[in-house]
């Protein structure tokens, strides 16, 4: 029995040696010819692809799946994420807290956009009004919304300017829906983010360099994203016009993602659980209320349909109960009789109550709130009644248009393009970002006002403004500022710039105290300077 087993083992070893010799001969012949397979030398592929069967007789082939080459647009996007976005996230983690959480949300938003770009390289573009197109954008919208929610839930945080910088800037990822110049859209969004980012630079430039590096890293993302869009998608997101349906490609991308995320995928794994049921808005309580309202209205219409019989239930008023025929009843009435009043039939001669002297307007808290309004009336833009608006109010103006902003509290407004003139009144804590103007910006009764000028602006006029921050750009250094009954006005002048981008500002307060005296029979006024 032992001799038989030894013979079988010797035979098996010889057969394995023969199969190994054959594999070595195949590898040497393919390497010598320079043939490649799936991007690797054919010899190594053959060695990996051939396997000995269990009985040791027939070698079987199991070639690896070909590795798909990524498009150039995906490689460029991956380079942006691996370099600039990764650096920004790392700096955010060093700051910690809600800033680190929001920085990680930016990375997730870029990953969601990468999936959309990958789908576009393979599939033809669906109708932008179709549910499929919105389904493709859903994940990106969710990640962008989560980044903005962190700003809304932490408005009282000492890092509110950090959160506002990222919240305003993350909307630049919406360039995939912009045609025909998405790169310009990215540049416009960069201006909104820079408004808050410059506040961080100003606050921390002498305190903590880590915050300054974090903002500069976020600015670098915009530069790289604009360059990427110009290179690969100059007219809008490029779709494969000869590709298959977008839904089929989206499913393939999702399946590939799930396969990559699972460390040990199984062929007989259970399908994912179904999504939770949609919420039911018609709760039992609301249905009961609707039923009661319906029955009440039915009763009203039933009484109205009676015709003349609807008044049959009314009681006739006796003459002794009529106040206009019984002065004694009027004397004891709850409502006092007006001086000069006669009967109700002669109300046209009734005296009017005089208006109280020196009537003051109602305070803002007691006024009726009107709905927000943003519309173009002829050549005049009207923006009014916005209060604590979470998103930036954006309009594109032309050179012959004027803009009137009224009663916009705690709102950021951005004006793109070159307009004629802008007037602002009764808008406390309003922030305005403009490109260029032909005339001037007039600000009246708007405390804690902020203005950033990206292009050219001839004149700024402030009247009854208590607290204002004005940021001038390299092209607006010749701007003239006129103030009347103002206090706490500071003009920030760029002290260093890299091309068109301002890296730092120098804060220059405008004078508030004026000394006047008589000299040679004339009144002379000069600015009071405090030394020491």
XYZ file of C-alpha atoms in Angstrom:
532
model
C 0.000 0.000 0.000
C 2.848 2.355 0.882
C 4.662 1.481 -2.368
C 1.522 2.304 -4.391
C 1.168 5.717 -2.755
C 4.832 6.496 -3.413
C 4.383 5.644 -7.123
C 1.357 7.966 -7.414
C 3.244 10.816 -5.738
C 6.261 10.340 -8.047
C 3.995 10.403 -11.107
C 2.268 13.592 -9.937
C 5.610 15.344 -9.344
C 6.789 14.480 -12.851
C 3.619 15.849 -14.403
C 3.960 19.085 -12.435
C 7.572 19.439 -13.596
C 6.452 18.993 -17.205
C 3.738 21.657 -16.849
C 6.228 24.080 -15.245
C 8.668 23.548 -18.102
C 5.956 24.369 -20.623
C 5.103 27.598 -18.768
C 8.748 28.675 -18.727
C 9.059 28.073 -22.480
C 5.912 30.168 -23.140
C 7.155 33.024 -20.948
C 10.577 33.152 -22.623
C 9.075 33.150 -26.119
C 6.572 35.974 -25.400
C 9.097 38.183 -23.566
C 11.530 37.840 -26.381
C 8.924 39.001 -28.915
C 7.967 42.069 -26.842
C 4.253 41.222 -26.816
C 2.168 42.877 -24.080
C -1.141 41.884 -22.589
C -3.440 44.283 -20.736
C -0.656 46.796 -20.353
C 1.810 44.247 -18.858
C 4.431 41.988 -20.515
C 2.808 38.920 -21.970
C 5.184 36.629 -20.159
C 4.163 37.813 -16.727
C 0.534 37.821 -17.762
C 0.822 34.255 -18.969
C 2.425 33.146 -15.743
C -0.352 34.779 -13.757
C -3.145 33.745 -16.124
C -2.385 30.053 -16.394
C -3.234 27.724 -13.553
C -2.900 23.972 -13.025
C -6.166 22.111 -12.733
C -6.925 20.045 -9.665
C -6.185 16.743 -11.413
C -2.794 18.014 -12.592
C -3.532 17.281 -16.273
C -4.813 20.352 -18.092
C -3.595 23.883 -17.462
C -6.455 26.409 -17.534
C -6.293 30.124 -18.442
C -7.881 32.853 -16.265
C -6.688 36.185 -17.679
C -7.183 39.293 -15.541
C -9.777 41.876 -16.576
C -8.258 44.671 -18.730
C -7.549 47.863 -16.820
C -9.549 50.751 -18.303
C -7.598 53.855 -19.209
C -9.020 57.015 -17.601
C -9.836 60.007 -19.842
C -7.542 63.013 -19.719
C -10.254 65.145 -18.085
C -10.528 62.664 -15.195
C -6.754 62.512 -14.761
C -6.610 66.306 -14.633
C -9.410 66.429 -12.083
C -7.723 63.753 -9.951
C -4.527 65.803 -9.990
C -6.471 68.843 -8.722
C -8.042 66.807 -5.906
C -4.861 64.983 -4.919
C -2.827 68.199 -4.727
C -4.877 71.312 -3.941
C -7.973 69.847 -2.299
C -5.960 67.373 -0.238
C -3.709 70.178 1.018
C -6.745 72.264 1.974
C -8.318 69.361 3.876
C -5.047 68.693 5.714
C -4.780 72.327 6.830
C -8.441 72.239 7.898
C -7.781 69.173 10.039
C -4.967 71.055 11.756
C -7.429 73.824 12.685
C -9.879 71.183 13.899
C -13.484 71.547 14.997
C -16.187 72.626 12.600
C -13.577 73.925 10.122
C -12.133 70.422 9.776
C -15.628 68.994 9.321
C -16.470 71.511 6.609
C -13.119 70.954 4.852
C -13.870 67.223 4.694
C -17.257 68.089 3.212
C -15.467 69.970 0.415
C -13.518 66.804 -0.419
C -16.725 64.760 -0.558
C -18.287 67.349 -2.871
C -15.314 67.112 -5.259
C -15.588 63.309 -5.218
C -19.271 63.597 -6.130
C -18.385 65.924 -9.009
C -15.745 63.488 -10.245
C -18.449 60.832 -10.652
C -20.516 63.251 -12.719
C -17.557 64.074 -14.978
C -16.834 60.354 -15.374
C -20.436 59.716 -16.399
C -20.248 62.588 -18.903
C -17.127 61.153 -20.567
C -18.975 57.903 -21.264
C -22.620 58.850 -21.837
C -24.555 61.244 -24.016
C -26.079 64.256 -22.324
C -29.657 63.796 -21.064
C -32.300 66.486 -21.210
C -31.547 69.093 -18.529
C -35.254 69.123 -17.595
C -35.467 65.366 -17.202
C -35.551 63.575 -13.826
C -32.461 61.610 -14.914
C -30.377 64.777 -15.166
C -31.455 65.860 -11.688
C -30.733 62.364 -10.373
C -27.164 62.611 -11.664
C -26.705 65.908 -9.782
C -28.394 64.751 -6.558
C -25.288 63.580 -4.704
C -23.336 66.726 -5.570
C -26.219 68.934 -4.431
C -26.453 67.003 -1.154
C -22.747 67.399 -0.397
C -22.778 71.105 -1.290
C -25.840 71.585 0.907
C -24.136 69.901 3.865
C -21.219 72.324 3.548
C -23.614 75.280 3.588
C -25.600 73.871 6.527
C -22.508 74.035 8.733
C -22.447 77.779 8.183
C -26.114 78.206 9.071
C -25.869 76.162 12.270
C -22.725 77.962 13.486
C -23.435 81.618 12.739
C -22.430 82.617 16.262
C -19.122 80.753 16.062
C -15.895 82.808 16.275
C -14.939 81.069 13.017
C -18.070 82.247 11.188
C -15.969 83.990 8.509
C -14.132 80.720 7.839
C -17.418 78.882 7.364
C -18.843 81.662 5.176
C -15.755 81.588 2.957
C -16.185 77.902 2.175
C -19.990 78.083 2.015
C -19.840 80.824 -0.622
C -17.023 79.147 -2.541
C -18.436 75.624 -2.719
C -21.125 76.830 -5.127
C -18.372 77.076 -7.752
C -18.860 73.337 -8.296
C -22.084 74.277 -10.050
C -19.992 75.108 -13.143
C -21.017 71.743 -14.612
C -24.474 73.225 -15.337
C -23.180 76.498 -16.827
C -22.840 77.172 -20.550
C -21.081 78.554 -22.500
C -18.412 79.989 -20.139
C -18.181 77.999 -16.895
C -14.703 79.363 -16.117
C -16.141 82.872 -15.746
C -18.748 81.469 -13.348
C -15.967 80.041 -11.182
C -14.238 83.441 -11.168
C -17.441 85.184 -10.052
C -17.940 82.773 -7.182
C -14.327 83.316 -6.178
C -15.143 87.003 -5.633
C -17.924 86.085 -3.190
C -15.687 83.720 -1.248
C -12.855 86.234 -1.244
C -15.062 88.786 0.496
C -15.177 86.619 3.639
C -11.746 85.115 3.127
C -10.117 88.531 3.211
C -11.683 89.096 6.616
C -9.936 85.975 7.867
C -6.638 87.139 6.377
C -6.983 90.507 8.030
C -7.921 89.046 11.412
C -5.254 86.338 11.617
C -2.299 87.701 9.648
C -0.586 88.780 12.873
C -2.103 86.111 15.173
C -1.993 82.640 13.626
C -0.358 81.785 10.324
C -2.268 78.476 10.108
C -5.539 80.318 9.368
C -3.856 82.388 6.647
C -2.417 79.256 5.002
C -5.857 77.637 5.143
C -7.470 80.554 3.282
C -4.655 80.693 0.710
C -5.058 76.955 0.103
C -8.781 77.483 -0.536
C -7.973 80.301 -2.969
C -5.593 77.962 -4.794
C -8.446 75.504 -5.365
C -10.301 78.227 -7.302
C -7.260 78.991 -9.441
C -6.703 75.335 -10.285
C -10.421 74.703 -10.874
C -10.699 77.674 -13.257
C -7.606 76.483 -15.166
C -8.992 72.941 -15.320
C -12.365 74.115 -16.659
C -10.690 76.304 -19.304
C -8.549 73.401 -20.480
C -11.044 70.520 -20.555
C -14.525 72.119 -20.541
C -14.236 75.632 -22.062
C -17.814 75.651 -23.380
C -19.444 73.650 -20.598
C -19.260 70.102 -19.283
C -18.228 67.839 -22.180
C -20.537 64.861 -22.788
C -19.892 61.890 -25.086
C -22.400 62.446 -27.876
C -21.811 58.924 -29.224
C -22.098 57.243 -25.835
C -24.919 55.110 -24.437
C -27.788 56.262 -22.269
C -26.724 58.161 -19.151
C -28.777 55.951 -16.813
C -26.937 52.841 -17.944
C -23.565 54.516 -17.458
C -24.587 55.901 -14.059
C -25.478 52.393 -12.877
C -22.134 51.076 -14.113
C -20.257 53.818 -12.262
C -22.224 53.154 -9.080
C -21.587 49.413 -9.319
C -17.885 50.029 -9.853
C -17.816 52.314 -6.824
C -19.549 49.778 -4.598
C -17.151 47.067 -5.760
C -14.197 49.265 -4.901
C -15.566 50.201 -1.490
C -16.226 46.577 -0.468
C -12.984 44.948 0.638
C -14.222 41.368 0.086
C -17.176 41.366 -2.303
C -19.199 38.159 -2.565
C -21.027 36.847 -5.588
C -24.098 35.775 -3.629
C -24.391 38.815 -1.355
C -27.807 40.027 -0.406
C -29.135 43.104 -2.251
C -29.114 46.419 -0.391
C -32.177 47.161 1.703
C -34.909 49.194 0.019
C -35.023 52.927 0.720
C -37.305 54.083 3.518
C -40.848 54.974 2.517
C -41.569 58.522 1.543
C -43.005 60.681 4.318
C -46.776 60.979 4.423
C -47.769 64.602 4.630
C -51.460 63.865 5.119
C -51.333 62.804 8.762
C -54.522 61.611 10.529
C -54.736 64.920 12.361
C -54.505 66.915 9.148
C -57.036 64.661 7.440
C -59.432 65.168 10.359
C -58.952 68.942 10.105
C -59.594 68.859 6.375
C -62.755 66.851 6.942
C -64.027 69.318 9.531
C -63.273 72.293 7.259
C -65.050 70.570 4.389
C -68.162 69.932 6.516
C -68.198 73.555 7.743
C -68.025 74.890 4.197
C -70.785 72.527 3.108
C -72.985 73.945 5.875
C -72.254 77.514 4.744
C -73.176 76.771 1.131
C -76.282 74.906 2.248
C -77.523 78.009 4.094
C -76.702 80.286 1.165
C -78.727 78.074 -1.155
C -81.875 78.727 0.907
C -82.477 81.962 -0.962
C -84.801 84.365 0.858
C -85.270 81.857 3.671
C -81.728 82.553 4.885
C -83.048 85.525 6.951
C -85.909 83.625 8.527
C -83.901 82.923 11.671
C -83.127 86.597 12.398
C -84.945 88.388 15.246
C -86.523 91.779 14.660
C -84.969 94.513 16.806
C -87.467 96.402 18.948
C -87.495 100.215 18.836
C -86.592 100.332 22.504
C -83.320 98.528 21.731
C -82.231 100.892 18.957
C -79.400 103.120 20.210
C -79.888 105.752 17.511
C -83.443 106.382 18.803
C -82.632 106.182 22.538
C -80.029 108.669 23.861
C -80.057 106.872 27.219
C -78.692 103.729 25.539
C -75.982 105.750 23.802
C -74.939 107.283 27.129
C -74.265 103.844 28.584
C -72.658 102.361 25.463
C -69.126 100.920 25.580
C -67.952 103.101 22.659
C -67.907 106.831 23.601
C -69.840 109.218 21.424
C -67.658 111.410 19.188
C -67.834 115.167 19.415
C -69.931 116.494 16.593
C -71.316 113.067 15.773
C -74.882 112.776 14.631
C -76.881 109.782 13.608
C -75.360 107.071 11.494
C -77.391 108.300 8.563
C -75.644 111.677 8.658
C -72.125 110.280 9.030
C -70.864 112.500 6.226
C -70.907 115.468 8.621
C -69.176 113.594 11.448
C -66.086 115.293 12.842
C -62.713 113.595 12.280
C -60.212 112.890 14.994
C -57.196 115.126 14.624
C -53.875 113.422 13.896
C -51.515 113.395 16.877
C -48.829 116.065 16.650
C -45.327 115.015 15.704
C -46.296 111.531 14.597
C -43.230 109.314 14.334
C -42.831 106.401 11.950
C -43.233 102.890 13.267
C -40.075 101.052 14.319
C -38.828 98.281 12.054
C -39.991 95.568 14.474
C -43.625 96.744 14.206
C -43.760 97.164 10.449
C -45.435 94.638 8.229
C -42.808 92.487 6.537
C -43.043 92.499 2.768
C -41.849 89.620 0.586
C -38.328 89.843 -0.886
C -38.188 91.379 -4.314
C -35.548 91.266 -7.046
C -36.618 92.382 -10.498
C -35.626 94.514 -13.460
C -38.016 97.394 -14.200
C -36.924 98.954 -17.472
C -33.300 99.906 -16.891
C -33.577 99.886 -13.069
C -32.880 96.900 -10.848
C -34.891 96.807 -7.610
C -33.647 94.688 -4.697
C -35.567 95.062 -1.448
C -36.946 93.385 1.669
C -34.292 90.666 1.977
C -33.547 89.791 5.607
C -30.887 87.330 6.852
C -30.720 85.782 3.392
C -28.536 82.627 3.621
C -27.461 82.770 -0.046
C -25.836 85.576 -1.967
C -28.286 87.711 -3.974
C -26.693 87.879 -7.433
C -27.601 89.945 -10.479
C -25.864 90.618 -13.805
C -26.076 94.314 -14.692
C -25.355 96.292 -17.845
C -23.765 99.686 -18.344
C -27.085 101.522 -18.803
C -28.748 100.071 -15.707
C -29.027 101.561 -12.214
C -29.533 99.485 -9.078
C -31.638 100.430 -6.051
C -31.212 98.405 -2.854
C -33.603 99.084 0.025
C -34.359 97.427 3.379
C -32.003 94.491 2.920
C -30.829 93.482 6.395
C -27.885 91.120 6.974
C -27.693 90.203 3.277
C -24.807 89.768 0.814
C -25.447 91.176 -2.675
C -23.138 90.655 -5.656
C -23.330 92.766 -8.836
C -21.625 91.236 -11.871
C -20.760 93.324 -14.892
C -20.358 97.090 -15.237
C -23.438 99.006 -14.063
C -24.194 102.739 -14.077
C -24.882 103.556 -10.401
C -26.012 101.944 -7.138
C -28.042 103.437 -4.280
C -28.544 101.723 -0.902
C -30.789 102.851 1.948
C -31.951 101.420 5.283
C -29.919 98.224 4.889
C -28.035 97.478 8.133
C -25.292 94.830 8.037
C -25.555 94.616 4.266
C -22.533 93.491 2.217
C -22.067 94.552 -1.395
C -19.638 93.106 -3.956
C -19.316 94.932 -7.278
C -17.174 94.649 -10.398
C -17.160 98.168 -11.853
C -19.417 101.245 -11.983
C -19.671 104.236 -14.278
C -20.853 106.641 -11.582
C -21.032 106.071 -7.816
C -22.312 104.068 -4.859
C -24.640 106.056 -2.566
C -25.232 104.620 0.915
C -27.814 106.171 3.279
C -28.747 105.081 6.822
C -27.085 101.677 6.594
C -25.069 100.785 9.670
C -22.314 98.144 9.676
C -22.096 98.354 5.901
C -19.423 96.497 3.877
C -18.317 97.083 0.285
C -15.762 95.286 -1.879
C -14.713 96.720 -5.248
C -13.151 94.269 -7.705
C -12.795 96.660 -10.647
C -13.078 100.450 -10.993
C -15.316 102.817 -9.005
C -15.089 106.641 -9.287
C -17.038 107.728 -6.178
C -18.444 106.450 -2.891
C -20.892 108.664 -0.963
C -21.895 107.798 2.605
C -24.646 109.591 4.524
C -25.602 108.734 8.125
C -23.616 105.508 8.129
C -22.428 104.198 11.488
C -19.667 101.696 10.779
C -18.475 100.780 7.301
C -15.707 98.590 5.826
C -14.614 99.392 2.276
C -12.217 97.086 0.401
C -10.644 98.627 -2.702
C -8.917 96.646 -5.438
C -5.771 97.460 -7.434
C -7.894 99.187 -10.125
C -9.899 101.362 -7.718
C -7.133 103.218 -5.884
C -8.329 106.529 -7.393
C -11.791 106.205 -5.785
C -13.064 109.296 -3.931
C -15.028 108.832 -0.688
C -17.489 111.511 0.554
C -18.930 111.175 4.073
C -21.668 113.058 5.922
C -22.725 112.363 9.524
C -20.724 109.119 9.453
C -18.586 107.329 12.023
C -16.385 104.255 12.109
C -15.614 104.239 8.371
C -12.481 102.282 7.396
C -10.991 101.997 3.912
C -8.830 98.925 3.240
C -6.170 99.559 0.609
C -4.252 96.649 -0.978
C -0.721 96.650 0.396
C 0.503 93.641 -1.599
C -0.859 91.965 -4.693
C 0.018 89.030 -6.913
C -1.241 90.126 -10.329
C -4.934 90.934 -9.950
C -5.251 89.061 -6.659
C -4.880 91.006 -3.422
C -2.893 89.184 -0.762
C -3.069 91.716 2.069
C -4.788 95.003 2.993
C -3.773 98.091 4.943
C -6.628 99.545 6.994
C -7.007 103.345 6.866
C -9.717 104.966 9.041
C -11.464 108.081 7.743
C -11.427 111.144 10.050
C -14.443 111.914 12.227
C -13.321 114.938 14.280
C -13.002 118.340 12.575
C -11.579 121.479 14.210
C -12.912 124.805 12.908
C -11.555 128.289 13.717
C -11.561 131.830 12.392
C -8.522 132.985 10.446
C -8.329 136.281 8.555
C -12.104 136.640 8.794
C -12.771 133.194 7.334
C -13.760 129.866 8.860
C -11.007 127.292 8.460
C -11.545 123.592 9.207
C -8.898 120.911 9.616
C -8.728 117.305 10.715
C -7.982 116.630 14.361
C -4.980 114.332 14.686
C -4.215 112.409 17.859
C -0.521 111.901 18.479
C 1.050 109.473 20.940
